[in-house]
Each structure stands twice: as structure tokens, then as C-alpha cells.
CSV table of C-alpha atoms in Angstrom, one decimal:
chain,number,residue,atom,x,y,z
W,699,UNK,CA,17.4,25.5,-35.3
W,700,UNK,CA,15.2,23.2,-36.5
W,701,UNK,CA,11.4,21.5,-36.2
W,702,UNK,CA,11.1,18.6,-34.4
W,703,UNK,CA,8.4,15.7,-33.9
W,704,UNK,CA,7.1,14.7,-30.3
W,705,UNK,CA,4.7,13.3,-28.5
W,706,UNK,CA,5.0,14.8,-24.9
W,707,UNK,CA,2.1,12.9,-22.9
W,708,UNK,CA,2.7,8.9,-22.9
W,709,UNK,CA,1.7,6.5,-19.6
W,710,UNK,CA,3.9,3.5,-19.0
W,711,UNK,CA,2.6,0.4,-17.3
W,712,UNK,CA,3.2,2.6,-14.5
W,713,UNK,CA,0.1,4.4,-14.2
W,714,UNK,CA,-2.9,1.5,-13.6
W,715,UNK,CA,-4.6,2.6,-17.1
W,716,UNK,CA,-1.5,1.8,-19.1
W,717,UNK,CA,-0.9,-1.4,-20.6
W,718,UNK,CA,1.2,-3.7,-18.6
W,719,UNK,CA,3.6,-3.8,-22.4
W,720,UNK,CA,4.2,-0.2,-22.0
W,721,UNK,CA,7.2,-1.2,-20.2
W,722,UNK,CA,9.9,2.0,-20.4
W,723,UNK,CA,11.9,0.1,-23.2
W,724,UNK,CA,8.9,-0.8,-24.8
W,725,UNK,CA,8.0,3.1,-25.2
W,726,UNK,CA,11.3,4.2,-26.1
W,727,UNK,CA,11.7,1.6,-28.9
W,728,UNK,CA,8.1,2.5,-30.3
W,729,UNK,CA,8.7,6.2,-30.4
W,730,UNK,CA,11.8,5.5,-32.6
W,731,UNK,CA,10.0,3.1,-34.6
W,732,UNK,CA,7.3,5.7,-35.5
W,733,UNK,CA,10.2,8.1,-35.9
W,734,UNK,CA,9.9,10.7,-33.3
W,735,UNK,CA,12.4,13.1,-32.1
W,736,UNK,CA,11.2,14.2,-29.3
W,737,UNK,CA,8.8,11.8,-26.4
W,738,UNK,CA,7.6,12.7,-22.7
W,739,UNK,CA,7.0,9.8,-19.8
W,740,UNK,CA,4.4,11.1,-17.8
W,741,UNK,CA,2.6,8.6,-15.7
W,742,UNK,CA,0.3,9.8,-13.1
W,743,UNK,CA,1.9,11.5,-10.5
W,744,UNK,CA,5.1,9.7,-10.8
W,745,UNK,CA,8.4,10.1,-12.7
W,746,UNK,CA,9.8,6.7,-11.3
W,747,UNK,CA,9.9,4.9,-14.7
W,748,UNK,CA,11.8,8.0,-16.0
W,749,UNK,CA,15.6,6.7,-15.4
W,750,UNK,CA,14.7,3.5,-17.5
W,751,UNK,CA,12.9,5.2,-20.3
W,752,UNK,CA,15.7,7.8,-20.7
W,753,UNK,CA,18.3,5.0,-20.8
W,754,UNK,CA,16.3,3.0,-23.1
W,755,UNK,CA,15.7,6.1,-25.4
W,756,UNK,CA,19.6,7.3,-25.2
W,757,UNK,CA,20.0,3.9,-26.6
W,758,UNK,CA,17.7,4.3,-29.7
W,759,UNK,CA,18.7,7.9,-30.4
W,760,UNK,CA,15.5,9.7,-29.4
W,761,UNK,CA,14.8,12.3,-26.7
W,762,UNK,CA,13.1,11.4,-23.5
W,763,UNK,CA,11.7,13.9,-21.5
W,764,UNK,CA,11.4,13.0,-17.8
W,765,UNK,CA,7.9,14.5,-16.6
W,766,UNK,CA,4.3,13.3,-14.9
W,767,UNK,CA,1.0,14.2,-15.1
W,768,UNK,CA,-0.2,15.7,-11.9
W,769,UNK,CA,-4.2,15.3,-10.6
W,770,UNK,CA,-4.7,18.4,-8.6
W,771,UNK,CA,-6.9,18.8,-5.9
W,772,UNK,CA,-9.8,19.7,-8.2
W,773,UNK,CA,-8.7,16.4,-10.5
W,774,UNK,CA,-7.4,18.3,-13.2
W,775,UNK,CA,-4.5,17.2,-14.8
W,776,UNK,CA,-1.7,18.8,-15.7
W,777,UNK,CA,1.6,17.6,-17.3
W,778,UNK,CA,5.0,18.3,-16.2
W,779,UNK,CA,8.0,17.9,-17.8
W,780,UNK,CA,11.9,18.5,-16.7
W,781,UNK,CA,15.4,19.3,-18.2
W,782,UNK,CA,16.9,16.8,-15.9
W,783,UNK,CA,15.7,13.3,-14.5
W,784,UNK,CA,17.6,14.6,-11.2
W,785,UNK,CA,14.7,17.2,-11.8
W,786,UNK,CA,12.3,15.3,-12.3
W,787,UNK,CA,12.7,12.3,-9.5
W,788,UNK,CA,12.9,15.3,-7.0
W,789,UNK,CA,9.8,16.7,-8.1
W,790,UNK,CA,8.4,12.9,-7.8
W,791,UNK,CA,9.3,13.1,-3.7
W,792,UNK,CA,7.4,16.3,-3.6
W,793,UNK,CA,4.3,15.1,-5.3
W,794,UNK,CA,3.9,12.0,-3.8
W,795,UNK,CA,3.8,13.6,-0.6
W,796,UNK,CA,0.9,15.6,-1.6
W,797,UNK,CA,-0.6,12.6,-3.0
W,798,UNK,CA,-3.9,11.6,-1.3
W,799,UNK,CA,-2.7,7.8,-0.3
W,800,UNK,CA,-5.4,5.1,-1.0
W,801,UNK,CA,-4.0,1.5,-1.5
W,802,UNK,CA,-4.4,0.5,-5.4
W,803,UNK,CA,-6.5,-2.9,-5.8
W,804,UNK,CA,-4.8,-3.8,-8.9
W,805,UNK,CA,-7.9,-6.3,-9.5
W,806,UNK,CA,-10.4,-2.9,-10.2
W,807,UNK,CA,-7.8,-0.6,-11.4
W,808,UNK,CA,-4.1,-2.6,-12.8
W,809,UNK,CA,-1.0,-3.0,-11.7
W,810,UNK,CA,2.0,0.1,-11.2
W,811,UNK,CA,5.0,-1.4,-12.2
W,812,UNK,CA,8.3,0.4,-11.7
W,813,UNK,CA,11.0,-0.8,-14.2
W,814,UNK,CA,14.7,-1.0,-13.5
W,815,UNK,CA,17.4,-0.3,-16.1
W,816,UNK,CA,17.6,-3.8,-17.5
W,817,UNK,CA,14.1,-4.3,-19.0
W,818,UNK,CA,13.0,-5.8,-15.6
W,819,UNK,CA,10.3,-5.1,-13.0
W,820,UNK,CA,12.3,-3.8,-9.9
W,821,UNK,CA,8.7,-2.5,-8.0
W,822,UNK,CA,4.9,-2.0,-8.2
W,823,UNK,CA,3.9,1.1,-6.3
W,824,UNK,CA,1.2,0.2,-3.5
W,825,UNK,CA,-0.6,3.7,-3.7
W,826,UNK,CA,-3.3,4.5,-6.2
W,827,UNK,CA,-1.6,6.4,-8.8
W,828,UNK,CA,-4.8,8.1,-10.5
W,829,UNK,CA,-6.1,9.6,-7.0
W,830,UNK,CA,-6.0,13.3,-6.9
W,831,UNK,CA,-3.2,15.2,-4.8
W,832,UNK,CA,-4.0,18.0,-2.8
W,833,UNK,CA,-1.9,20.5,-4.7
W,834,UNK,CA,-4.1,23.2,-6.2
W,835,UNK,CA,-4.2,24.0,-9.6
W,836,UNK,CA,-2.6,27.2,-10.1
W,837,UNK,CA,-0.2,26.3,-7.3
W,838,UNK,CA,1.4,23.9,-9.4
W,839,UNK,CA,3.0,25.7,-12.0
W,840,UNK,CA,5.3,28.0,-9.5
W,841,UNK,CA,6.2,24.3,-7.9
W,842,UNK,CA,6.6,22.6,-11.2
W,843,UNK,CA,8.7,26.1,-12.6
W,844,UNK,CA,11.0,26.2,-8.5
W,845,UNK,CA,12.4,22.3,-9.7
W,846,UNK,CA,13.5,23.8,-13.3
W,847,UNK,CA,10.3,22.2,-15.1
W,848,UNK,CA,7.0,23.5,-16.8
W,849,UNK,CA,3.5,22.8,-16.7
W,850,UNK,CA,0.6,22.9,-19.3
W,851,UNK,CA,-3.2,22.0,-18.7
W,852,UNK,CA,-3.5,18.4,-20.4
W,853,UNK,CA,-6.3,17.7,-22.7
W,854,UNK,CA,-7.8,21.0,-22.1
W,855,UNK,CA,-10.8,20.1,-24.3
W,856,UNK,CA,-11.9,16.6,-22.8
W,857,UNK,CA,-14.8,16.5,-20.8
W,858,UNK,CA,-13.3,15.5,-17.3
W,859,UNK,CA,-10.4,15.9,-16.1
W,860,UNK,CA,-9.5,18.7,-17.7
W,861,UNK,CA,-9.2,22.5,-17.0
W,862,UNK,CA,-12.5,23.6,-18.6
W,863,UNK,CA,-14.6,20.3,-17.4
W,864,UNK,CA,-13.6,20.5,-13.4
W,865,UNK,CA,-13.1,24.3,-13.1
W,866,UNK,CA,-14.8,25.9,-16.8
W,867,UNK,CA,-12.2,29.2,-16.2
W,868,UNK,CA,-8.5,30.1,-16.1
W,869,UNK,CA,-7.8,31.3,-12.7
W,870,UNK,CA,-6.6,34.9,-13.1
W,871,UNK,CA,-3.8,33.9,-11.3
W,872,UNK,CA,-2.6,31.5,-14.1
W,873,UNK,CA,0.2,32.6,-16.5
W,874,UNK,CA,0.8,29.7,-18.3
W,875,UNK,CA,1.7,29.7,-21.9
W,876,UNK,CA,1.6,26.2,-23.4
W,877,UNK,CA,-1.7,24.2,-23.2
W,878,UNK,CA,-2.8,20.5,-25.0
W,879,UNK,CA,-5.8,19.6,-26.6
W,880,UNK,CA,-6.5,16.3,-27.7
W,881,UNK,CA,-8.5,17.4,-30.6
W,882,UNK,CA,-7.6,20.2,-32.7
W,883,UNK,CA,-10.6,20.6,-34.3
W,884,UNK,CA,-12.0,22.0,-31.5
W,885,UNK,CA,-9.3,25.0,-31.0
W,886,UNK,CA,-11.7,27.6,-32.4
W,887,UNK,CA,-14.4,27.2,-30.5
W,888,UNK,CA,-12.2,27.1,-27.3
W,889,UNK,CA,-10.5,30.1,-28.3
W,890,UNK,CA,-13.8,31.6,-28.9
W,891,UNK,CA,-14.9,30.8,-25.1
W,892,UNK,CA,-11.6,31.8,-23.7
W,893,UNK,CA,-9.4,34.3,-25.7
W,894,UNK,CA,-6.4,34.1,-23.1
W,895,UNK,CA,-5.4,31.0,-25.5
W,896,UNK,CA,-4.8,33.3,-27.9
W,897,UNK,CA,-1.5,33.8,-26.4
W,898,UNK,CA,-0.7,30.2,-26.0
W,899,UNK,CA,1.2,27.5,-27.5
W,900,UNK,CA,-1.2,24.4,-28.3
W,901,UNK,CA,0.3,21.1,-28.3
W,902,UNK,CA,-1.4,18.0,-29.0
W,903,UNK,CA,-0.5,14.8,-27.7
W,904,UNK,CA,-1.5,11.0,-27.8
W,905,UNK,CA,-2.0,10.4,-24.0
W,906,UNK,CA,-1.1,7.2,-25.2
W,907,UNK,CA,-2.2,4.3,-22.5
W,908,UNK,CA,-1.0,1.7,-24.8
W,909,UNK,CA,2.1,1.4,-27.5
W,910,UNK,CA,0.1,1.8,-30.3
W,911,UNK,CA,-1.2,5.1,-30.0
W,912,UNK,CA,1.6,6.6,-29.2
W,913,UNK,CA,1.5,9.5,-32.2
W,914,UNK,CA,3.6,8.7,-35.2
W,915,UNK,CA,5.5,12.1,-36.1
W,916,UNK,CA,2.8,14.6,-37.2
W,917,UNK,CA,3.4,17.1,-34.6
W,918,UNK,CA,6.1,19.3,-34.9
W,919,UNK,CA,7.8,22.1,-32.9
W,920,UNK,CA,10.4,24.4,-33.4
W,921,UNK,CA,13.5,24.4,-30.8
W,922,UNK,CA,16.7,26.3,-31.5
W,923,UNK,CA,18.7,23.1,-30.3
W,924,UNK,CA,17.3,19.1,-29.9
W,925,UNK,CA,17.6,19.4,-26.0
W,926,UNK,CA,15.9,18.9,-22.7
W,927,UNK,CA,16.7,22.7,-21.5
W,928,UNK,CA,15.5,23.8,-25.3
W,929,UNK,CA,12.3,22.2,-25.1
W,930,UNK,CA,11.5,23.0,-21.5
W,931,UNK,CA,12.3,26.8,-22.3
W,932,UNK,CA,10.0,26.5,-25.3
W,933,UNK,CA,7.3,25.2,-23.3
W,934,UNK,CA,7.4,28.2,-20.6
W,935,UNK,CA,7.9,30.8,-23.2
W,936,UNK,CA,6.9,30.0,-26.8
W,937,UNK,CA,6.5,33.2,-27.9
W,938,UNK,CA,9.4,35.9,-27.7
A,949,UNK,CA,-34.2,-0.4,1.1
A,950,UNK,CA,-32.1,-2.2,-2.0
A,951,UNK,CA,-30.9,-0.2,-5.2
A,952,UNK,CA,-33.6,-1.6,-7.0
A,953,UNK,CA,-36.7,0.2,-4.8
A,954,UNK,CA,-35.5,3.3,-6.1
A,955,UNK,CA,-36.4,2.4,-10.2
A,956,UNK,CA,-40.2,3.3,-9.5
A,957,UNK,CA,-39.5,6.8,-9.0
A,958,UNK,CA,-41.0,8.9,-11.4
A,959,UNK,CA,-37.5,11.2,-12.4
A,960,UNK,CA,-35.0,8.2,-12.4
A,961,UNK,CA,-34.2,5.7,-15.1
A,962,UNK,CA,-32.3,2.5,-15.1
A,963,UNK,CA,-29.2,3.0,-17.3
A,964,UNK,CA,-28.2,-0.5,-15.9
A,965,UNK,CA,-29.0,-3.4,-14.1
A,966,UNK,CA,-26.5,-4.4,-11.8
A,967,UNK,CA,-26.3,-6.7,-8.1
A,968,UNK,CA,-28.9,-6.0,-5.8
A,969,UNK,CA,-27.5,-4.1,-2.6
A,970,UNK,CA,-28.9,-2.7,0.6
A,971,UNK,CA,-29.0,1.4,-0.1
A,972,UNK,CA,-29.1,3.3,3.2
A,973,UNK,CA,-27.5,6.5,2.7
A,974,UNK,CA,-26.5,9.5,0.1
A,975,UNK,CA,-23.3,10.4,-1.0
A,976,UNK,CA,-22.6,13.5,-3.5
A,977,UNK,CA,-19.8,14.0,-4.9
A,978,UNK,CA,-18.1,14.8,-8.2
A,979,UNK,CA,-14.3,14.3,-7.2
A,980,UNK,CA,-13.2,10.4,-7.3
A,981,UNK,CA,-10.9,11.8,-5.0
A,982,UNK,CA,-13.4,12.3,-1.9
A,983,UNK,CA,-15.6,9.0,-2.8
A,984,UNK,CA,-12.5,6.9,-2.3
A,985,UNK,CA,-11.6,8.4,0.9
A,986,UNK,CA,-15.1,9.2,2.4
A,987,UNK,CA,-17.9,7.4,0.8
A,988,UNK,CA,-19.3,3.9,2.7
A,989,UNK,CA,-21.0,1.2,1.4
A,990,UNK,CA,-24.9,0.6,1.3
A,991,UNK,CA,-24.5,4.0,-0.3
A,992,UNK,CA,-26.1,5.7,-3.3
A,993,UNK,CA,-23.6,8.0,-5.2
A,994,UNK,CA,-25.3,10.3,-6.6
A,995,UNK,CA,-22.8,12.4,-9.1
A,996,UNK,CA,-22.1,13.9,-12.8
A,997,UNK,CA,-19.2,12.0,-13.4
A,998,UNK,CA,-20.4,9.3,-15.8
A,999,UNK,CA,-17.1,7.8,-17.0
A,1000,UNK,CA,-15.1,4.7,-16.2
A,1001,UNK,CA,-13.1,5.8,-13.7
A,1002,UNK,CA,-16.2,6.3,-11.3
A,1003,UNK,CA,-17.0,2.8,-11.7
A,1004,UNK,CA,-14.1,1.6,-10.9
A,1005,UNK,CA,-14.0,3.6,-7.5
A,1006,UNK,CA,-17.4,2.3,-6.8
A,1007,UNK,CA,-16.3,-1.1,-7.0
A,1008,UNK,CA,-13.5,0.3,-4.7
A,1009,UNK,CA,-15.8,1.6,-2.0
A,1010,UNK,CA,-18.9,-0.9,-2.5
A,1011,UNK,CA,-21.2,1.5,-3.6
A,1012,UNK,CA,-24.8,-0.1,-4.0
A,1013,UNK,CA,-26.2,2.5,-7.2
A,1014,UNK,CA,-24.7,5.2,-8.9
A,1015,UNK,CA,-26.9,8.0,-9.7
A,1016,UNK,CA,-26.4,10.5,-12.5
A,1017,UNK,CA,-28.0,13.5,-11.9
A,1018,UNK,CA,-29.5,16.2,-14.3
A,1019,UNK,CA,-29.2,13.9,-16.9
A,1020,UNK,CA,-25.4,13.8,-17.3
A,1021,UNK,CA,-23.7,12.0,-19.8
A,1022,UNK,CA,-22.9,7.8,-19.7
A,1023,UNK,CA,-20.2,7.1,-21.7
A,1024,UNK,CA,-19.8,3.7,-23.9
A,1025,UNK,CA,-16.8,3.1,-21.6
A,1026,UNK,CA,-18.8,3.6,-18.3
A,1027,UNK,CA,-21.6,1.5,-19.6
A,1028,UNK,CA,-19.7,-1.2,-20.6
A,1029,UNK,CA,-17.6,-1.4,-16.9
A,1030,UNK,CA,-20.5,-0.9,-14.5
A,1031,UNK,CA,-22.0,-4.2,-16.9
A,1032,UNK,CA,-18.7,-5.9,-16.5
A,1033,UNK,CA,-18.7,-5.0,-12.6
A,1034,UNK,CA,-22.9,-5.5,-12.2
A,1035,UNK,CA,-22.9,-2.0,-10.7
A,1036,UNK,CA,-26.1,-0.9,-10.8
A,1037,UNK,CA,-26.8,3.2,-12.5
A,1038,UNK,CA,-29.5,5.0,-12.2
A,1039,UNK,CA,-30.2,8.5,-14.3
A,1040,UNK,CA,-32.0,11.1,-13.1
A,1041,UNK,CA,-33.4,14.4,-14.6
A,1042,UNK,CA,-32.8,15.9,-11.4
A,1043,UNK,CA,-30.3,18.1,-10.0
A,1044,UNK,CA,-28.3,16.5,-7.5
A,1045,UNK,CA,-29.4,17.7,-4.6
A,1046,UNK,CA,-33.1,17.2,-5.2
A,1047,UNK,CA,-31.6,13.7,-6.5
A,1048,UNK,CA,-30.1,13.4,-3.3
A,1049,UNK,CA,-33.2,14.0,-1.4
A,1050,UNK,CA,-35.7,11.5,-3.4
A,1051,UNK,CA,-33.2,9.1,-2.3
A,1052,UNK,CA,-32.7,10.0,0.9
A,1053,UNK,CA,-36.9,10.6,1.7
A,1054,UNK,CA,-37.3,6.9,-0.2
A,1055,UNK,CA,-35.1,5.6,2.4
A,1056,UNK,CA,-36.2,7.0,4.9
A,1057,UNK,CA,-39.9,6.5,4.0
């Protein structure tokens, strides 16, 4: 049992908004530089820089979550996270298929590179990461649950993007139990609008689009064991 | 009709000055999602979404003006790319469809 730092929502140079140095290795190396335990990969809707990132992290002796960060049809996003990379990579196959295909123009929006397990650029994805799937949002969380993952809303407080700007309600359908807010210090007033986060876990995250702002190790949760399985668990069931 | 016709009406104000570009239809539409796939060029966009991604997705579809309807928000972010791309944005106190259809009756007019 113990408490352990994270920082579960991180974009490699993946995702077209992330620095081109946010290379898998680059990520791993700076989360155990600021001293982490515990870090997510979640580039938008892909896990494909996962295998590297979890190599690269094995290596430094920090925990790498495999996940993504899913638009949904509404463009809310909504991060995903897995105890496996075999997980994870199968989850990738599903949402890409769901993903509304435009070609990227990496001129206007950056490059997606996909990065092999040597440090080395094996790929650049062709479709436009950041478009929106056509997945609904409260549909996700069953899919993201049937691969042995979890979801939470991301950024729940930003003003697009994000559960309360694009749909302003929790669908009664929801049952989530984990949710992220960028800024704290505006928990109590979100609360105050929608009392079903009582019951929730808050997490907050960097989103970090480049290295360094990904979150040094201020954040801290409790997990009976430092494992993928322990934290995914936590995530769908914080509160016994 | 260019983008620049419509700064003389009465509800709209230039946020920024960007390329001059034929304008002859209306799009609305707040999901990025549904500008990239459906939206054509010589359009104005007339939506709520005033952050960067939008410009970068009318770059992506050639979008002549982007209009901001009932005054929503411009971010520094959004400001500074639609400079940087010469898009042009408009603000309007109007809601979008009545935004929609000043456009659409200058246009047409």
C-alpha cells in the first residue's frame, strides 16, 4: 500500500499538437527526471507510441500506462488508459476505425510521428489525429471497460472540449467514477453545478503537449500495489 | 461578395483583418469535426468555437471569414493564429442563426 505520484494525460509527438521532442523516450526519461511514479501516454485517439514509451519507461524505472484520449462524436475528450499494452493497441484498431478519416496537412496542424523501440521514427500516421470519432460519449466507457481499460472525462472544467463545454450535463446513463480537471480551484463550483462529482475521484493532470509541462510529482494517489491492474482498478472504482 | 463587405453591418465587428476572399455561402457549425468534412470554400463559418483549433481547420477547408456569434469568446491563442494564417474574424452580437442570415441576405442582396 502506498501513495504514488502521476501524471496520467501526456501527448507524444504523436498527436499534431505535441512537440515533435516529445518523442516516447523523451517522455519517459522526463517523468523520471521530475520523479514520478506513475505516467499515462495518451495521444489523440492512438496508443501506437505506447510499446516504445513503456520500453523506454521499464528502462528508467517508472510506470507507463498505455492509454489515449478519445474525441467523441460530440468532441469531448475522454482519456483511456489500460492494464496491458496488448490492451491498449487492441483498443487502438477499434478506435481508429471509428475515427472520422481526414488526411492531416502537417503544414496547418504538425506532424504524427510513430516511434519504434530504438529511439527512431518508424511512421507518421496520414489521418488527422485530433478529428472527432463517431463513438458517443457515454458509449465509450462500456467499450473502453469490454478491452480491460477505464475512462474519465478529461479536463472537465476547460471550456471546449470538455464534458461541461460540448454537452453542459452528465448523461444519466453515465456511471463513471474518476474525472480530471485541469484546475482545482475550480472543483467547488463544479461540484456545486453538478453534485454527481461528489462521488467521484478527481485527478488532475498536465495534458502536457510539450516535455516541460509534464507535472513534476505533486499529485498523488493511493494504490494498494505500484501496478498497471492496481491503478486501472483504482480508476473504475476509487471508492469501496 | 468578399469577407470584407460584410464589416459594415451594424451587429458585426472585425476581430481581425485577414486575406480578402470571395464569401458566397453560410456554414454553422460548432463541431471541427463537421467543418472539415462538410464545409466548402468561399464560405463564411459562422460558429462559437473561438479557439485555435478552428483556425487551423479553416485554413484546412479555405474558409473566407469566421464569424463568432453571440459574442463568444476569442482566445489570445485564436487571435494570434488566424493573424499568423490572415484569416479574417468577424464578431457578432447575434445569435447564430440570425448571424447566419445577415450573411446570407448580404450575399444574396
Amino acid at each position: 500500500m502506498g501513495s504514488f505520484s502521476y501524471d496520467l494525460h501526456i501527448h507524444s509527438c504523436l498527436s499534431p499538437c505535441g512537440s515533435d521532442d516529445n518523442t516516447p523516450c523523451n517522455i519517459a526519461g522526463m517523468a523520471a527526471v521530475q520523479g514520478l511514479n506513475i505516467f499515462a501516454l495518451t495521444d489523440h485517439n492512438t496508443a501506437k507510441n505506447c510499446p516504445a514509451a513503456m520500453a523506454a519507461a521499464e528502462q528508467y524505472g517508472v510506470l507507463c500506462i498505455p492509454g489515449l484520449e478519445v474525441t467523441t462524436a460530440e468532441e469531448v475528450h475522454v482519456v483511456c488508459l489500460f492494464s496491458s499494452l496488448e490492451a491498449a493497441l487492441c483498443f487502438d484498431d477499434e478506435i481508429y476505425h471509428h475515427l472520422i478519416k481526414v488526411k492531416n496537412n502537417t503544414e496547418i496542424f504538425g506532424h504524427q510521428y510513430i516511434y519504434g523501440l530504438n529511439d527512431e521514427i518508424v511512421g507518421e500516421e496520414e489521418n488527422l489525429l485530433i478529428n472527432a470519432t463517431d463513438i458517443e460519449f457515454s458509449k465509450l466507457f462500456p467499450m473502453a471497460e469490454a478491452h480491460g481499460g477505464v475512462a474519465f472525462p478529461a479536463h472537465i472544467d476547460k471550456d471546449a472540449y470538455s464534458l461541461f463545454s460540448n454537452l453542459g450535463f452528465i448523461p444519466p446513463e453515465c456511471t463513471f467514477k474518476t474525472v480530471e480537471v485541469k484546475n482545482p480551484a475550480k472543483l467547488t463550483e463544479l461540484v456545486g453545478s453538478f453534485p454527481y462529482l461528489n462521488n467521484c475521484m478527481v485527478l488532475t493532470n498536465s495534458d502536457a503537449h510539450y516535455l516541460e509541462h509534464i507535472n513534476p510529482p505533486k499529485n498523488t494517489i493511493d494504490l494498494p500495489v505500484l501496478s498497471h491492474t492496481a491503478l486501472i482498478n483504482k480508476i473504475k472504482r476509487p471508492i469501496e | 461578395m468578399n469577407n470584407n463587405d460584410l464589416f459594415s453591418i451594424e451587429e458585426f465587428k472585425v476581430l481581425n483583418e485577414g486575406s480578402v476572399k470571395p464569401v458566397t455561402s453560410v456554414y454553422c457549425s460548432d463541431l471541427l469535426s463537421s467543418v472539415m468534412g462538410r464545409a466548402k470554400s468561399e464560405t463564411a463559418w459562422v460558429t462559437v468555437m473561438g479557439n485555435i483549433n478552428a483556425v487551423a481547420v479553416a485554413v484546412l477547408a479555405d474558409i473566407s471569414v469566421i464569424v463568432l456569434a453571440g459574442n463568444a469568446a476569442a482566445n489570445e491563442d485564436f487571435l494570434s493564429k488566424a493573424q499568423e494564417e490572415g484569416i479574417t474574424v468577424i464578431s457578432s452580437s447575434l445569435p447564430i442563426f440570425e448571424t447566419a442570415l445577415k450573411i446570407h441576405e448580404a450575399i444574396n442582396g
